[in-house]
Tab-separated table of C-alpha atoms in Angstrom:
chain	number	residue	atom	x	y	z
Q	1	UNK	CA	95.234	80.333	116.268
Q	2	UNK	CA	94.463	83.758	115.895
Q	3	UNK	CA	92.220	85.283	113.380
Q	4	UNK	CA	95.255	87.136	111.729
Q	5	UNK	CA	97.271	83.648	111.323
Q	6	UNK	CA	94.001	81.855	109.960
Q	7	UNK	CA	93.830	84.619	107.479
Q	8	UNK	CA	97.390	84.258	106.162
Q	9	UNK	CA	96.753	80.147	105.979
Q	10	UNK	CA	93.856	80.403	103.831
Q	11	UNK	CA	91.318	79.669	106.528
Q	12	UNK	CA	87.844	80.753	107.485
Q	13	UNK	CA	88.923	83.628	109.396
Q	14	UNK	CA	86.482	86.302	111.613
Q	15	UNK	CA	87.182	89.703	109.674
Q	16	UNK	CA	85.845	91.517	112.413
Q	17	UNK	CA	88.830	91.221	114.625
Q	18	UNK	CA	90.418	93.908	116.514
Q	19	UNK	CA	93.887	93.021	115.241
Q	20	UNK	CA	92.651	92.893	111.828
Q	21	UNK	CA	90.412	95.614	111.972
Q	22	UNK	CA	93.628	97.653	113.398
Q	23	UNK	CA	95.652	96.462	110.417
Q	24	UNK	CA	92.938	97.964	107.891
Q	25	UNK	CA	92.422	101.206	109.769
Q	26	UNK	CA	96.172	102.124	109.308
Q	27	UNK	CA	96.085	100.672	105.909
Q	28	UNK	CA	93.099	103.190	104.985
Q	29	UNK	CA	94.866	105.689	106.875
Q	30	UNK	CA	98.450	105.156	104.667
Q	31	UNK	CA	96.099	104.926	101.605
Q	32	UNK	CA	94.286	108.438	102.242
Q	33	UNK	CA	97.571	110.090	102.686
Q	34	UNK	CA	99.195	108.751	99.947
Q	35	UNK	CA	96.371	109.561	97.508
Q	36	UNK	CA	96.837	113.550	98.731
Q	37	UNK	CA	100.249	113.927	98.064
Q	38	UNK	CA	101.231	116.264	95.141
Q	39	UNK	CA	102.112	113.592	92.004
Q	40	UNK	CA	105.558	115.559	92.167
Q	41	UNK	CA	106.435	114.298	95.514
Q	42	UNK	CA	107.980	111.002	95.029
Q	43	UNK	CA	110.289	110.610	97.561
Q	44	UNK	CA	107.507	111.414	100.287
Q	45	UNK	CA	105.023	109.163	97.986
Q	46	UNK	CA	107.752	106.245	98.004
Q	47	UNK	CA	107.980	106.753	102.006
Q	48	UNK	CA	104.248	105.993	101.992
Q	49	UNK	CA	104.429	102.908	100.032
Q	50	UNK	CA	107.493	101.725	101.642
Q	51	UNK	CA	105.231	101.831	105.273
Q	52	UNK	CA	102.157	100.307	103.434
Q	53	UNK	CA	103.597	97.935	101.107
Q	54	UNK	CA	104.801	94.546	102.282
Q	55	UNK	CA	107.529	95.143	99.413
Q	56	UNK	CA	108.351	98.271	97.398
Q	57	UNK	CA	110.687	96.863	94.558
Q	58	UNK	CA	113.172	100.143	93.000
Q	59	UNK	CA	112.241	102.261	90.575
Q	60	UNK	CA	108.719	101.276	90.639
Q	61	UNK	CA	105.514	103.708	90.133
Q	62	UNK	CA	101.574	103.213	91.607
Q	63	UNK	CA	100.223	106.198	90.217
Q	64	UNK	CA	97.344	107.953	92.587
Q	65	UNK	CA	94.590	107.264	93.126
Q	66	UNK	CA	94.939	103.626	94.549
Q	67	UNK	CA	93.201	101.566	96.686
Q	68	UNK	CA	94.009	98.533	99.217
Q	69	UNK	CA	92.418	96.610	102.012
Q	70	UNK	CA	95.803	95.737	104.081
Q	71	UNK	CA	98.555	96.901	101.939
Q	72	UNK	CA	101.310	94.494	103.958
Q	73	UNK	CA	100.138	91.558	101.955
Q	74	UNK	CA	101.367	93.715	98.354
Q	75	UNK	CA	104.903	92.397	96.931
Q	76	UNK	CA	105.719	94.671	94.032
Q	77	UNK	CA	108.830	94.037	92.283
Q	78	UNK	CA	111.287	96.573	90.801
Q	79	UNK	CA	110.425	98.420	87.410
Q	80	UNK	CA	106.882	97.802	87.922
Q	81	UNK	CA	103.964	100.216	87.394
Q	82	UNK	CA	100.475	100.652	88.457
Q	83	UNK	CA	98.070	102.987	86.647
Q	84	UNK	CA	95.712	104.838	88.235
Q	85	UNK	CA	92.191	104.244	90.093
Q	86	UNK	CA	93.738	100.855	90.846
Q	87	UNK	CA	92.086	98.660	93.392
Q	88	UNK	CA	94.631	95.508	94.912
Q	89	UNK	CA	92.006	93.990	98.068
Q	90	UNK	CA	95.017	92.099	99.374
Q	91	UNK	CA	92.843	89.961	102.218
Q	92	UNK	CA	95.606	87.108	100.753
Q	93	UNK	CA	98.762	87.883	99.156
Q	94	UNK	CA	99.063	89.728	96.268
Q	95	UNK	CA	102.657	89.128	94.350
Q	96	UNK	CA	103.698	91.139	90.934
Q	97	UNK	CA	106.906	90.565	89.759
Q	98	UNK	CA	109.223	92.714	87.845
Q	99	UNK	CA	109.164	94.976	84.763
Q	100	UNK	CA	105.078	94.450	85.083
Q	101	UNK	CA	102.611	97.270	83.725
Q	102	UNK	CA	99.309	97.651	85.245
Q	103	UNK	CA	96.359	99.509	83.255
Q	104	UNK	CA	94.150	102.079	84.813
Q	105	UNK	CA	91.304	101.195	86.538
Q	106	UNK	CA	92.424	97.337	87.005
Q	107	UNK	CA	90.886	95.148	90.149
Q	108	UNK	CA	92.552	92.802	92.047
Q	109	UNK	CA	90.736	90.345	94.595
Q	110	UNK	CA	92.199	87.988	97.090
Q	111	UNK	CA	88.816	86.814	99.251
Q	112	UNK	CA	86.670	84.180	98.916
Q	113	UNK	CA	82.963	83.670	99.961
Q	114	UNK	CA	81.049	80.860	99.751
Q	115	UNK	CA	78.787	79.962	96.911
Q	116	UNK	CA	76.142	78.975	98.833
Q	117	UNK	CA	74.082	81.600	100.735
Q	118	UNK	CA	73.633	79.924	104.114
Q	119	UNK	CA	77.469	78.963	104.299
Q	120	UNK	CA	78.609	82.317	103.407
Q	121	UNK	CA	77.396	83.290	107.182
Q	122	UNK	CA	78.237	82.301	110.445
Q	123	UNK	CA	75.136	83.098	113.265
Q	124	UNK	CA	76.168	84.240	116.427
Q	125	UNK	CA	74.308	83.627	119.453
Q	126	UNK	CA	72.974	86.741	119.835
Q	127	UNK	CA	71.062	86.454	116.582
Q	128	UNK	CA	73.648	88.826	114.376
Q	129	UNK	CA	75.137	87.424	111.228
Q	130	UNK	CA	78.988	87.726	110.545
Q	131	UNK	CA	80.689	87.057	107.194
Q	132	UNK	CA	82.619	84.272	106.636
Q	133	UNK	CA	85.870	84.934	104.260
Q	134	UNK	CA	89.227	82.724	103.293
Q	135	UNK	CA	91.675	83.923	100.920
Q	136	UNK	CA	93.423	82.764	97.588
Q	137	UNK	CA	96.555	84.467	96.909
Q	138	UNK	CA	96.628	85.911	93.232
Q	139	UNK	CA	100.564	85.714	91.743
Q	140	UNK	CA	101.691	87.908	88.664
Q	141	UNK	CA	104.776	87.356	86.909
Q	142	UNK	CA	107.622	89.201	84.912
Q	143	UNK	CA	107.095	90.993	82.232
Q	144	UNK	CA	103.388	91.149	82.212
Q	145	UNK	CA	101.118	93.496	81.206
Q	146	UNK	CA	97.226	93.731	82.359
Q	147	UNK	CA	95.066	96.086	80.059
Q	148	UNK	CA	93.009	98.891	81.918
Q	149	UNK	CA	89.792	97.788	83.419
Q	150	UNK	CA	90.832	94.445	83.789
Q	151	UNK	CA	89.662	92.255	87.246
Q	152	UNK	CA	91.896	89.393	88.314
Q	153	UNK	CA	89.808	86.978	90.382
Q	154	UNK	CA	91.051	84.773	93.783
Q	155	UNK	CA	93.935	82.026	92.914
Q	156	UNK	CA	94.796	83.260	89.694
Q	157	UNK	CA	98.339	83.093	88.369
Q	158	UNK	CA	99.151	85.255	85.240
Q	159	UNK	CA	102.626	83.843	83.851
Q	160	UNK	CA	105.428	85.631	82.592
Q	161	UNK	CA	105.449	88.041	79.495
Q	162	UNK	CA	101.628	87.261	79.024
Q	163	UNK	CA	99.177	89.818	78.196
Q	164	UNK	CA	95.976	90.189	79.343
Q	165	UNK	CA	93.164	92.350	77.466
Q	166	UNK	CA	91.746	95.359	78.325
Q	167	UNK	CA	88.001	94.799	80.385
Q	168	UNK	CA	89.019	90.934	80.953
Q	169	UNK	CA	87.277	88.771	83.649
Q	170	UNK	CA	90.431	86.448	84.355
Q	171	UNK	CA	88.916	83.923	86.675
Q	172	UNK	CA	91.906	81.153	86.022
Q	173	UNK	CA	95.378	81.092	85.546
Q	174	UNK	CA	97.159	82.311	82.457
Q	175	UNK	CA	100.223	80.630	81.187
Q	176	UNK	CA	103.617	82.309	80.318
Q	177	UNK	CA	103.876	84.049	77.362
Q	178	UNK	CA	99.739	84.303	76.639
Q	179	UNK	CA	97.698	87.171	75.148
Q	180	UNK	CA	94.633	86.032	76.824
Q	181	UNK	CA	91.198	88.525	76.894
Q	182	UNK	CA	87.649	88.534	77.491
Q	183	UNK	CA	84.723	87.583	80.221
Q	184	UNK	CA	85.926	85.327	81.059
Q	185	UNK	CA	89.157	85.642	80.116
Q	186	UNK	CA	90.642	82.962	77.478
Q	187	UNK	CA	93.810	82.369	75.418
Q	188	UNK	CA	93.859	83.870	72.287
Q	189	UNK	CA	97.375	83.176	71.252
Q	190	UNK	CA	100.592	82.510	72.546
Q	191	UNK	CA	103.866	85.047	72.199
Q	192	UNK	CA	106.779	83.644	70.277
Q	193	UNK	CA	109.182	86.081	71.450
């Protein structure tokens, strides 16, 4: 099994792998191009996003600057909007549903490391240390609104029609129609509509 296959299946993988580094470098180059394009160059911006992302839905918008790890693990559905200065560390899959709004400075993470410091590293025969990483995907439903500065941690699912308050740290899944905020993010109420 290749390191890419291990990564995509959620197993511990070696991030130093040359194939993975090449994928990251390609994403960083496309991201640099995207972030340097004039704001009114919509056709050119969409062309770069189509090359960068796993899926770019119709009538979507991502404001610049925008930061990714691989890009190809991000699946953005129709009519969704990502505001400026967002970071999507898509080591694993990030799915964002249709008609979803993501505020500025939102961070979405999928990489996981062991809590125990000794377990976080491999020791190579030459004495060098290497980081152990695995992934847990993030899923954001349809008609979701994520307030500015929120942080979405690995493995979280945010249900349809949910609202996440600005500055929240979402470390557990949030059900459909919940309004949640805080650090850690907790459900404040359920939306009847």
